[in-house]
Amino acid sequence: MAGSLTQAQVEHFRREGYAFPFDAIPAAEAASYVAKLDSYDAILGEEAQKQLKIKAHVAAPWIVGLARNKNILDAVESLIGPDILLFGTSMFSKKARDVRFVSWHQDAAYYGLDPQQEVTCWVGLTDADTENGCMRVIPGSHLGADAVHDETYDPQNMLGRGQTIRDIDDGKAVYMPVKAGQFSMHHERTIHGSMPNPSDRRRVGISFFYMPAHVRSTIGRRTATLVRGADKYGHWDPEPTPKTDLDPVCMEFLRQSWSRYRDPDMPQAAKLKAS
Ligand SMILES: O=C(O)CCC(=O)C(=O)O
């Protein structure tokens, strides 16, 4: 398959369910995006990340621009081929001395994709390391069964439902530090999460969710944005393209998508398969 990863990196991803670190953008560019995100807090009247979930790429031209970054897409193409849809984008920001965390979970539990071939790229907009709560994964977990998630709705958990896989051995975790402007990749079935940030440095990242164009939605017709190649399948409806930052029409679309994603009636993959 074409793309920028070596055969060894592709094989590592297939076997372990993750790969890192890769260069996307210069650190100064990453810092300029953090400044933009900070400015949105005042406009939105709350932490922007509370709204920039699932479809954050429609919120501003620079976000969908970053999703189309050549370095990122070249790496993704190595794993899922040349016809790439952007299924989603979410922001994850921890302040300095932030108790918030991301519990162990599989993205696939609520994505409703078939086949489960989505790949997430987590782009560091600041340095992210073991001291400020970087991403961590359980190697090889993408090859296991769909895990059952407890929906805790813990306010300190940064996930929409506080969805948590119990009884994970933290000793098996691999931490994925990245510098500002670098990214890591994980498979949608890879169990992952992140710890709180007890450090004096903030940790800001943005996750892009990519899938090959042949993937279908298992929960009705939904939307996605073509970011590379061609979509000859037409399984997904197109999405609005932001003309300005926080474009009101796009923000309404984003709010509706985020609320649908959190619909309490939407069962997780493990329960769907069991029923
Ligand atoms: O930023 C984090 O700590 C977690 C992000 C995450 O769960 C994801 O990108 O899928």
PDB file of C-alpha atoms and ligand atoms in Angstrom:
ATOM      1  CA  MET A   1       0.000   0.000   0.000  1.00  0.00           C
ATOM      2  CA  ALA A   2       1.308   3.509  -0.781  1.00  0.00           C
ATOM      3  CA  GLY A   3       1.914   6.057   1.973  1.00  0.00           C
ATOM      4  CA  SER A   4       4.734   7.163   4.235  1.00  0.00           C
ATOM      5  CA  LEU A   5       5.018   4.338   6.761  1.00  0.00           C
ATOM      6  CA  THR A   6       7.670   1.666   6.382  1.00  0.00           C
ATOM      7  CA  GLN A   7       6.615  -1.961   6.069  1.00  0.00           C
ATOM      8  CA  ALA A   8       7.880  -2.496   9.629  1.00  0.00           C
ATOM      9  CA  GLN A   9       5.722   0.394  10.931  1.00  0.00           C
ATOM     10  CA  VAL A  10       2.648  -0.973   9.141  1.00  0.00           C
ATOM     11  CA  GLU A  11       3.280  -4.443  10.553  1.00  0.00           C
ATOM     12  CA  HIS A  12       3.750  -2.968  14.030  1.00  0.00           C
ATOM     13  CA  PHE A  13       0.410  -1.153  13.766  1.00  0.00           C
ATOM     14  CA  ARG A  14      -1.379  -4.302  12.561  1.00  0.00           C
ATOM     15  CA  ARG A  15       0.083  -6.376  15.386  1.00  0.00           C
ATOM     16  CA  GLU A  16       0.003  -3.840  18.261  1.00  0.00           C
ATOM     17  CA  GLY A  17      -2.828  -1.471  17.251  1.00  0.00           C
ATOM     18  CA  TYR A  18      -0.836   1.762  17.588  1.00  0.00           C
ATOM     19  CA  ALA A  19       2.163   3.650  16.181  1.00  0.00           C
ATOM     20  CA  PHE A  20       3.982   6.875  17.143  1.00  0.00           C
ATOM     21  CA  PRO A  21       5.528   9.456  16.985  1.00  0.00           C
ATOM     22  CA  PHE A  22       5.216  11.061  13.539  1.00  0.00           C
ATOM     23  CA  ASP A  23       5.771  14.685  12.486  1.00  0.00           C
ATOM     24  CA  ALA A  24       2.735  16.636  11.233  1.00  0.00           C
ATOM     25  CA  ILE A  25       3.359  20.391  11.616  1.00  0.00           C
ATOM     26  CA  PRO A  26       6.010  22.739  13.123  1.00  0.00           C
ATOM     27  CA  ALA A  27       5.654  23.442  16.860  1.00  0.00           C
ATOM     28  CA  ALA A  28       5.010  27.156  16.150  1.00  0.00           C
ATOM     29  CA  GLU A  29       2.007  26.279  13.984  1.00  0.00           C
ATOM     30  CA  ALA A  30       0.683  24.011  16.743  1.00  0.00           C
ATOM     31  CA  ALA A  31       1.041  26.905  19.222  1.00  0.00           C
ATOM     32  CA  SER A  32      -0.928  29.202  16.904  1.00  0.00           C
ATOM     33  CA  TYR A  33      -3.807  26.678  16.966  1.00  0.00           C
ATOM     34  CA  VAL A  34      -3.750  26.554  20.759  1.00  0.00           C
ATOM     35  CA  ALA A  35      -4.112  30.367  20.753  1.00  0.00           C
ATOM     36  CA  LYS A  36      -7.093  30.075  18.405  1.00  0.00           C
ATOM     37  CA  LEU A  37      -8.730  27.445  20.610  1.00  0.00           C
ATOM     38  CA  ASP A  38      -8.179  29.656  23.661  1.00  0.00           C
ATOM     39  CA  SER A  39      -9.908  32.540  21.893  1.00  0.00           C
ATOM     40  CA  TYR A  40     -12.948  30.305  21.265  1.00  0.00           C
ATOM     41  CA  ASP A  41     -13.452  29.783  25.023  1.00  0.00           C
ATOM     42  CA  ALA A  42     -14.434  33.444  25.426  1.00  0.00           C
ATOM     43  CA  ILE A  43     -16.688  33.401  22.342  1.00  0.00           C
ATOM     44  CA  LEU A  44     -18.468  30.188  23.339  1.00  0.00           C
ATOM     45  CA  GLY A  45     -18.666  31.079  27.027  1.00  0.00           C
ATOM     46  CA  GLU A  46     -17.190  27.768  28.107  1.00  0.00           C
ATOM     47  CA  GLU A  47     -14.194  25.574  27.356  1.00  0.00           C
ATOM     48  CA  ALA A  48     -14.291  25.167  23.576  1.00  0.00           C
ATOM     49  CA  GLN A  49     -13.485  21.472  23.897  1.00  0.00           C
ATOM     50  CA  LYS A  50     -16.919  20.898  25.470  1.00  0.00           C
ATOM     51  CA  GLN A  51     -18.408  21.723  22.061  1.00  0.00           C
ATOM     52  CA  LEU A  52     -15.564  20.672  19.755  1.00  0.00           C
ATOM     53  CA  LYS A  53     -16.462  16.991  19.821  1.00  0.00           C
ATOM     54  CA  ILE A  54     -17.106  14.373  17.122  1.00  0.00           C
ATOM     55  CA  LYS A  55     -17.453  16.849  14.247  1.00  0.00           C
ATOM     56  CA  ALA A  56     -15.000  19.581  15.330  1.00  0.00           C
ATOM     57  CA  HIS A  57     -13.598  19.757  11.786  1.00  0.00           C
ATOM     58  CA  VAL A  58     -16.666  21.745  10.708  1.00  0.00           C
ATOM     59  CA  ALA A  59     -15.984  24.402  13.387  1.00  0.00           C
ATOM     60  CA  ALA A  60     -13.145  26.237  11.622  1.00  0.00           C
ATOM     61  CA  PRO A  61     -11.237  26.175   8.322  1.00  0.00           C
ATOM     62  CA  TRP A  62      -7.913  25.505  10.077  1.00  0.00           C
ATOM     63  CA  ILE A  63      -9.270  22.373  11.776  1.00  0.00           C
ATOM     64  CA  VAL A  64     -10.426  20.732   8.546  1.00  0.00           C
ATOM     65  CA  GLY A  65      -7.164  22.020   7.009  1.00  0.00           C
ATOM     66  CA  LEU A  66      -5.175  20.178   9.675  1.00  0.00           C
ATOM     67  CA  ALA A  67      -7.260  17.065   9.042  1.00  0.00           C
ATOM     68  CA  ARG A  68      -6.074  17.274   5.411  1.00  0.00           C
ATOM     69  CA  ASN A  69      -2.393  17.654   6.413  1.00  0.00           C
ATOM     70  CA  LYS A  70      -0.228  15.727   3.950  1.00  0.00           C
ATOM     71  CA  ASN A  71       2.026  14.144   6.576  1.00  0.00           C
ATOM     72  CA  ILE A  72      -0.966  12.833   8.499  1.00  0.00           C
ATOM     73  CA  LEU A  73      -2.816  11.558   5.433  1.00  0.00           C
ATOM     74  CA  ASP A  74       0.315   9.902   3.996  1.00  0.00           C
ATOM     75  CA  ALA A  75       0.657   7.906   7.226  1.00  0.00           C
ATOM     76  CA  VAL A  76      -3.054   7.053   7.299  1.00  0.00           C
ATOM     77  CA  GLU A  77      -2.975   5.988   3.638  1.00  0.00           C
ATOM     78  CA  SER A  78      -0.328   3.389   4.518  1.00  0.00           C
ATOM     79  CA  LEU A  79      -2.890   1.751   6.809  1.00  0.00           C
ATOM     80  CA  ILE A  80      -6.271   2.183   5.109  1.00  0.00           C
ATOM     81  CA  GLY A  81      -5.566   2.997   1.475  1.00  0.00           C
ATOM     82  CA  PRO A  82      -5.937   6.111  -0.711  1.00  0.00           C
ATOM     83  CA  ASP A  83      -9.676   6.840  -0.424  1.00  0.00           C
ATOM     84  CA  ILE A  84     -10.034   8.427   2.982  1.00  0.00           C
ATOM     85  CA  LEU A  85     -13.087   9.819   4.747  1.00  0.00           C
ATOM     86  CA  LEU A  86     -12.861  11.907   7.884  1.00  0.00           C
ATOM     87  CA  PHE A  87     -15.517  10.454  10.161  1.00  0.00           C
ATOM     88  CA  GLY A  88     -14.872  12.756  13.095  1.00  0.00           C
ATOM     89  CA  THR A  89     -12.708  15.151  15.075  1.00  0.00           C
ATOM     90  CA  SER A  90     -12.572  15.817  18.826  1.00  0.00           C
ATOM     91  CA  MET A  91     -10.514  18.136  20.976  1.00  0.00           C
ATOM     92  CA  PHE A  92      -9.015  16.933  24.259  1.00  0.00           C
ATOM     93  CA  SER A  93      -7.437  19.583  26.455  1.00  0.00           C
ATOM     94  CA  LYS A  94      -6.129  19.292  30.010  1.00  0.00           C
ATOM     95  CA  LYS A  95      -5.112  22.400  31.937  1.00  0.00           C
ATOM     96  CA  ALA A  96      -2.053  22.455  34.186  1.00  0.00           C
ATOM     97  CA  ARG A  97      -2.896  20.576  37.400  1.00  0.00           C
ATOM     98  CA  ASP A  98      -6.057  19.114  35.880  1.00  0.00           C
ATOM     99  CA  VAL A  99      -7.694  16.139  37.555  1.00  0.00           C
ATOM    100  CA  ARG A 100      -9.582  15.168  34.411  1.00  0.00           C
ATOM    101  CA  PHE A 101      -8.679  11.916  32.703  1.00  0.00           C
ATOM    102  CA  VAL A 102      -9.795   9.618  29.885  1.00  0.00           C
ATOM    103  CA  SER A 103     -10.783   6.146  31.090  1.00  0.00           C
ATOM    104  CA  TRP A 104      -9.804   2.961  29.303  1.00  0.00           C
ATOM    105  CA  HIS A 105     -12.114   2.585  26.331  1.00  0.00           C
ATOM    106  CA  GLN A 106     -12.454   1.416  22.724  1.00  0.00           C
ATOM    107  CA  ASP A 107     -13.592   4.041  20.218  1.00  0.00           C
ATOM    108  CA  ALA A 108     -15.330   1.287  18.261  1.00  0.00           C
ATOM    109  CA  ALA A 109     -17.889   0.834  21.057  1.00  0.00           C
ATOM    110  CA  TYR A 110     -20.016   3.724  19.782  1.00  0.00           C
ATOM    111  CA  TYR A 111     -18.701   4.528  16.316  1.00  0.00           C
ATOM    112  CA  GLY A 112     -21.065   2.106  14.559  1.00  0.00           C
ATOM    113  CA  LEU A 113     -18.708   1.290  11.682  1.00  0.00           C
ATOM    114  CA  ASP A 114     -18.491  -1.843   9.542  1.00  0.00           C
ATOM    115  CA  PRO A 115     -15.851  -3.062   8.959  1.00  0.00           C
ATOM    116  CA  GLN A 116     -14.093  -1.655  12.015  1.00  0.00           C
ATOM    117  CA  GLN A 117     -11.143  -0.121  10.192  1.00  0.00           C
ATOM    118  CA  GLU A 118     -11.120   3.420  11.553  1.00  0.00           C
ATOM    119  CA  VAL A 119      -7.722   4.874  12.499  1.00  0.00           C
ATOM    120  CA  THR A 120      -7.395   7.799  14.924  1.00  0.00           C
ATOM    121  CA  CYS A 121      -4.549  10.317  14.668  1.00  0.00           C
ATOM    122  CA  TRP A 122      -3.998  12.191  17.946  1.00  0.00           C
ATOM    123  CA  VAL A 123      -2.154  15.414  17.127  1.00  0.00           C
ATOM    124  CA  GLY A 124      -0.290  17.152  19.965  1.00  0.00           C
ATOM    125  CA  LEU A 125      -0.819  20.923  19.918  1.00  0.00           C
ATOM    126  CA  THR A 126       1.417  21.097  23.006  1.00  0.00           C
ATOM    127  CA  ASP A 127       3.988  18.560  24.145  1.00  0.00           C
ATOM    128  CA  ALA A 128       2.199  15.579  25.678  1.00  0.00           C
ATOM    129  CA  ASP A 129       4.182  13.240  27.902  1.00  0.00           C
ATOM    130  CA  THR A 130       3.884  10.958  30.909  1.00  0.00           C
ATOM    131  CA  GLU A 131       3.999  13.953  33.276  1.00  0.00           C
ATOM    132  CA  ASN A 132       1.047  15.841  31.781  1.00  0.00           C
ATOM    133  CA  GLY A 133      -1.251  12.961  30.864  1.00  0.00           C
ATOM    134  CA  CYS A 134      -0.345  11.776  27.367  1.00  0.00           C
ATOM    135  CA  MET A 135      -2.219   9.047  25.539  1.00  0.00           C
ATOM    136  CA  ARG A 136      -1.650   5.438  26.535  1.00  0.00           C
ATOM    137  CA  VAL A 137      -2.726   2.163  24.920  1.00  0.00           C
ATOM    138  CA  ILE A 138      -2.957  -1.541  25.673  1.00  0.00           C
ATOM    139  CA  PRO A 139      -0.899  -3.208  22.930  1.00  0.00           C
ATOM    140  CA  GLY A 140      -2.683  -5.856  20.878  1.00  0.00           C
ATOM    141  CA  SER A 141      -6.078  -5.138  22.457  1.00  0.00           C
ATOM    142  CA  HIS A 142      -7.575  -4.331  19.025  1.00  0.00           C
ATOM    143  CA  LEU A 143      -7.370  -8.053  18.224  1.00  0.00           C
ATOM    144  CA  GLY A 144      -9.540  -9.042  21.212  1.00  0.00           C
ATOM    145  CA  ALA A 145     -13.317  -8.989  21.629  1.00  0.00           C
ATOM    146  CA  ASP A 146     -15.510  -5.891  21.836  1.00  0.00           C
ATOM    147  CA  ALA A 147     -15.185  -4.856  25.482  1.00  0.00           C
ATOM    148  CA  VAL A 148     -18.185  -3.981  27.651  1.00  0.00           C
ATOM    149  CA  HIS A 149     -18.085  -0.362  28.855  1.00  0.00           C
ATOM    150  CA  ASP A 150     -19.649   0.900  32.087  1.00  0.00           C
ATOM    151  CA  GLU A 151     -21.227   4.290  31.437  1.00  0.00           C
ATOM    152  CA  THR A 152     -20.194   6.196  34.554  1.00  0.00           C
ATOM    153  CA  TYR A 153     -20.910   9.797  33.500  1.00  0.00           C
ATOM    154  CA  ASP A 154     -18.101  10.769  35.901  1.00  0.00           C
ATOM    155  CA  PRO A 155     -17.663  14.581  35.479  1.00  0.00           C
ATOM    156  CA  GLN A 156     -13.873  14.187  35.730  1.00  0.00           C
ATOM    157  CA  ASN A 157     -13.897  11.727  32.852  1.00  0.00           C
ATOM    158  CA  MET A 158     -13.466  13.578  29.542  1.00  0.00           C
ATOM    159  CA  LEU A 159     -15.512  11.035  27.563  1.00  0.00           C
ATOM    160  CA  GLY A 160     -19.139  11.801  26.681  1.00  0.00           C
ATOM    161  CA  ARG A 161     -20.566   8.921  28.739  1.00  0.00           C
ATOM    162  CA  GLY A 162     -17.597   8.343  31.040  1.00  0.00           C
ATOM    163  CA  GLN A 163     -17.449   4.963  29.316  1.00  0.00           C
ATOM    164  CA  THR A 164     -14.983   2.719  31.104  1.00  0.00           C
ATOM    165  CA  ILE A 165     -13.581  -0.754  30.564  1.00  0.00           C
ATOM    166  CA  ARG A 166     -12.981  -2.278  34.010  1.00  0.00           C
ATOM    167  CA  ASP A 167     -10.152  -4.543  35.123  1.00  0.00           C
ATOM    168  CA  ILE A 168      -7.466  -3.365  32.734  1.00  0.00           C
ATOM    169  CA  ASP A 169      -3.929  -4.067  33.954  1.00  0.00           C
ATOM    170  CA  ASP A 170      -2.232  -0.623  33.926  1.00  0.00           C
ATOM    171  CA  GLY A 171       1.098  -2.439  33.973  1.00  0.00           C
ATOM    172  CA  LYS A 172       0.495  -3.432  30.347  1.00  0.00           C
ATOM    173  CA  ALA A 173       0.045   0.169  29.167  1.00  0.00           C
ATOM    174  CA  VAL A 174       2.323   1.732  26.572  1.00  0.00           C
ATOM    175  CA  TYR A 175       2.503   5.534  26.853  1.00  0.00           C
ATOM    176  CA  MET A 176       2.565   7.542  23.616  1.00  0.00           C
ATOM    177  CA  PRO A 177       4.385  10.851  24.262  1.00  0.00           C
ATOM    178  CA  VAL A 178       4.468  13.317  21.370  1.00  0.00           C
ATOM    179  CA  LYS A 179       6.011  16.769  20.936  1.00  0.00           C
ATOM    180  CA  ALA A 180       3.854  19.707  19.861  1.00  0.00           C
ATOM    181  CA  GLY A 181       3.136  19.148  16.160  1.00  0.00           C
ATOM    182  CA  GLN A 182       3.630  15.375  16.267  1.00  0.00           C
ATOM    183  CA  PHE A 183       0.950  12.695  16.228  1.00  0.00           C
ATOM    184  CA  SER A 184       0.261   9.137  17.303  1.00  0.00           C
ATOM    185  CA  MET A 185      -2.092   6.642  15.662  1.00  0.00           C
ATOM    186  CA  HIS A 186      -4.364   3.975  17.137  1.00  0.00           C
ATOM    187  CA  HIS A 187      -6.913   1.514  15.780  1.00  0.00           C
ATOM    188  CA  GLU A 188     -10.562   2.089  16.757  1.00  0.00           C
ATOM    189  CA  ARG A 189     -10.560  -1.208  18.682  1.00  0.00           C
ATOM    190  CA  THR A 190      -7.350  -0.476  20.614  1.00  0.00           C
ATOM    191  CA  ILE A 191      -8.062   0.081  24.307  1.00  0.00           C
ATOM    192  CA  HIS A 192      -6.685   3.490  25.231  1.00  0.00           C
ATOM    193  CA  GLY A 193      -7.026   6.428  27.611  1.00  0.00           C
ATOM    194  CA  SER A 194      -4.970   8.984  29.524  1.00  0.00           C
ATOM    195  CA  MET A 195      -4.201   9.938  33.129  1.00  0.00           C
ATOM    196  CA  PRO A 196      -4.842  13.324  34.835  1.00  0.00           C
ATOM    197  CA  ASN A 197      -2.319  16.137  34.445  1.00  0.00           C
ATOM    198  CA  PRO A 198      -0.602  16.899  37.782  1.00  0.00           C
ATOM    199  CA  SER A 199       2.125  18.971  36.041  1.00  0.00           C
ATOM    200  CA  ASP A 200       2.457  22.747  35.603  1.00  0.00           C
ATOM    201  CA  ARG A 201       2.115  22.388  31.819  1.00  0.00           C
ATOM    202  CA  ARG A 202      -1.094  22.132  29.879  1.00  0.00           C
ATOM    203  CA  ARG A 203      -1.739  19.290  27.447  1.00  0.00           C
ATOM    204  CA  VAL A 204      -3.763  20.031  24.330  1.00  0.00           C
ATOM    205  CA  GLY A 205      -4.511  17.594  21.530  1.00  0.00           C
ATOM    206  CA  ILE A 206      -6.914  17.069  18.691  1.00  0.00           C
ATOM    207  CA  SER A 207      -8.021  13.669  17.407  1.00  0.00           C
ATOM    208  CA  PHE A 208      -8.936  12.964  13.791  1.00  0.00           C
ATOM    209  CA  PHE A 209     -10.927   9.816  12.999  1.00  0.00           C
ATOM    210  CA  TYR A 210     -10.231   8.430   9.504  1.00  0.00           C
ATOM    211  CA  MET A 211     -11.817   5.500   7.689  1.00  0.00           C
ATOM    212  CA  PRO A 212     -11.577   3.980   4.211  1.00  0.00           C
ATOM    213  CA  ALA A 213     -14.437   5.042   1.928  1.00  0.00           C
ATOM    214  CA  HIS A 214     -15.862   1.498   1.786  1.00  0.00           C
ATOM    215  CA  VAL A 215     -16.788   1.506   5.505  1.00  0.00           C
ATOM    216  CA  ARG A 216     -20.542   1.624   6.214  1.00  0.00           C
ATOM    217  CA  SER A 217     -22.526   3.052   9.102  1.00  0.00           C
ATOM    218  CA  THR A 218     -24.328   0.364  11.143  1.00  0.00           C
ATOM    219  CA  ILE A 219     -26.651   2.904  12.781  1.00  0.00           C
ATOM    220  CA  GLY A 220     -28.339   4.605   9.871  1.00  0.00           C
ATOM    221  CA  ARG A 221     -27.225   7.150   7.364  1.00  0.00           C
ATOM    222  CA  ARG A 222     -24.662   9.642   8.657  1.00  0.00           C
ATOM    223  CA  THR A 223     -22.110  12.144   7.363  1.00  0.00           C
ATOM    224  CA  ALA A 224     -18.372  12.283   6.686  1.00  0.00           C
ATOM    225  CA  THR A 225     -15.894  14.480   4.801  1.00  0.00           C
ATOM    226  CA  LEU A 226     -13.754  13.141   1.966  1.00  0.00           C
ATOM    227  CA  VAL A 227     -10.172  14.234   2.683  1.00  0.00           C
ATOM    228  CA  ARG A 228      -8.229  12.212   0.104  1.00  0.00           C
ATOM    229  CA  GLY A 229      -8.937  10.205  -3.060  1.00  0.00           C
ATOM    230  CA  ALA A 230     -12.425   9.368  -4.286  1.00  0.00           C
ATOM    231  CA  ASP A 231     -15.600   8.026  -2.716  1.00  0.00           C
ATOM    232  CA  LYS A 232     -17.108   5.579  -5.184  1.00  0.00           C
ATOM    233  CA  TYR A 233     -19.376   4.009  -2.542  1.00  0.00           C
ATOM    234  CA  GLY A 234     -21.580   6.909  -1.412  1.00  0.00           C
ATOM    235  CA  HIS A 235     -22.273   5.373   2.021  1.00  0.00           C
ATOM    236  CA  TRP A 236     -21.941   8.772   3.708  1.00  0.00           C
ATOM    237  CA  ASP A 237     -23.618  12.141   3.163  1.00  0.00           C
ATOM    238  CA  PRO A 238     -21.389  15.207   2.777  1.00  0.00           C
ATOM    239  CA  GLU A 239     -20.816  17.713   5.585  1.00  0.00           C
ATOM    240  CA  PRO A 240     -20.825  21.520   5.680  1.00  0.00           C
ATOM    241  CA  THR A 241     -17.491  23.218   5.035  1.00  0.00           C
ATOM    242  CA  PRO A 242     -16.678  26.076   7.433  1.00  0.00           C
ATOM    243  CA  LYS A 243     -16.017  29.429   5.770  1.00  0.00           C
ATOM    244  CA  THR A 244     -15.143  31.191   9.031  1.00  0.00           C
ATOM    245  CA  ASP A 245     -14.166  30.204  12.553  1.00  0.00           C
ATOM    246  CA  LEU A 246     -17.202  29.016  14.540  1.00  0.00           C
ATOM    247  CA  ASP A 247     -19.450  29.468  11.500  1.00  0.00           C
ATOM    248  CA  PRO A 248     -22.968  29.438  13.069  1.00  0.00           C
ATOM    249  CA  VAL A 249     -24.481  27.000  10.533  1.00  0.00           C
ATOM    250  CA  CYS A 250     -21.593  24.587  11.020  1.00  0.00           C
ATOM    251  CA  MET A 251     -21.749  24.942  14.796  1.00  0.00           C
ATOM    252  CA  GLU A 252     -25.434  23.978  14.759  1.00  0.00           C
ATOM    253  CA  PHE A 253     -24.580  20.905  12.664  1.00  0.00           C
ATOM    254  CA  LEU A 254     -21.804  20.077  15.153  1.00  0.00           C
ATOM    255  CA  ARG A 255     -24.138  20.406  18.157  1.00  0.00           C
ATOM    256  CA  GLN A 256     -26.711  18.115  16.582  1.00  0.00           C
ATOM    257  CA  SER A 257     -24.090  15.493  15.679  1.00  0.00           C
ATOM    258  CA  TRP A 258     -22.621  15.545  19.200  1.00  0.00           C
ATOM    259  CA  SER A 259     -26.048  15.195  20.760  1.00  0.00           C
ATOM    260  CA  ARG A 260     -26.916  12.253  18.460  1.00  0.00           C
ATOM    261  CA  TYR A 261     -23.611  10.593  19.342  1.00  0.00           C
ATOM    262  CA  ARG A 262     -24.480  10.763  23.034  1.00  0.00           C
ATOM    263  CA  ASP A 263     -28.042   9.490  22.558  1.00  0.00           C
ATOM    264  CA  PRO A 264     -28.570   7.217  25.590  1.00  0.00           C
ATOM    265  CA  ASP A 265     -30.569   4.821  23.387  1.00  0.00           C
ATOM    266  CA  MET A 266     -27.540   4.110  21.213  1.00  0.00           C
ATOM    267  CA  PRO A 267     -26.221   0.725  22.406  1.00  0.00           C
ATOM    268  CA  GLN A 268     -22.496  -0.013  22.483  1.00  0.00           C
ATOM    269  CA  ALA A 269     -20.984  -2.560  20.077  1.00  0.00           C
ATOM    270  CA  ALA A 270     -20.465  -5.305  22.689  1.00  0.00           C
ATOM    271  CA  LYS A 271     -24.157  -5.181  23.705  1.00  0.00           C
ATOM    272  CA  LEU A 272     -25.415  -4.972  20.104  1.00  0.00           C
ATOM    273  CA  LYS A 273     -23.525  -8.138  19.192  1.00  0.00           C
ATOM    274  CA  ALA A 274     -24.802  -9.921  22.285  1.00  0.00           C
ATOM    275  CA  SER A 275     -28.464  -9.037  21.587  1.00  0.00           C
TER     276      SER A 275
HETATM  277  O1  LIG B   1      -6.750  12.930  24.620  1.00  0.00           O
HETATM  278  C1  LIG B   1      -6.931  11.954  25.311  1.00  0.00           C
HETATM  279  O2  LIG B   1      -6.419  11.827  26.406  1.00  0.00           O
HETATM  280  C2  LIG B   1      -7.801  10.812  24.823  1.00  0.00           C
HETATM  281  C3  LIG B   1      -8.141  10.912  23.377  1.00  0.00           C
HETATM  282  C4  LIG B   1      -8.940   9.754  22.854  1.00  0.00           C
HETATM  283  O3  LIG B   1      -9.566   9.024  23.567  1.00  0.00           O
HETATM  284  C5  LIG B   1      -8.936   9.539  21.407  1.00  0.00           C
HETATM  285  O4  LIG B   1      -8.292  10.295  20.683  1.00  0.00           O
HETATM  286  O5  LIG B   1      -9.585   8.583  20.943  1.00  0.00           O
END
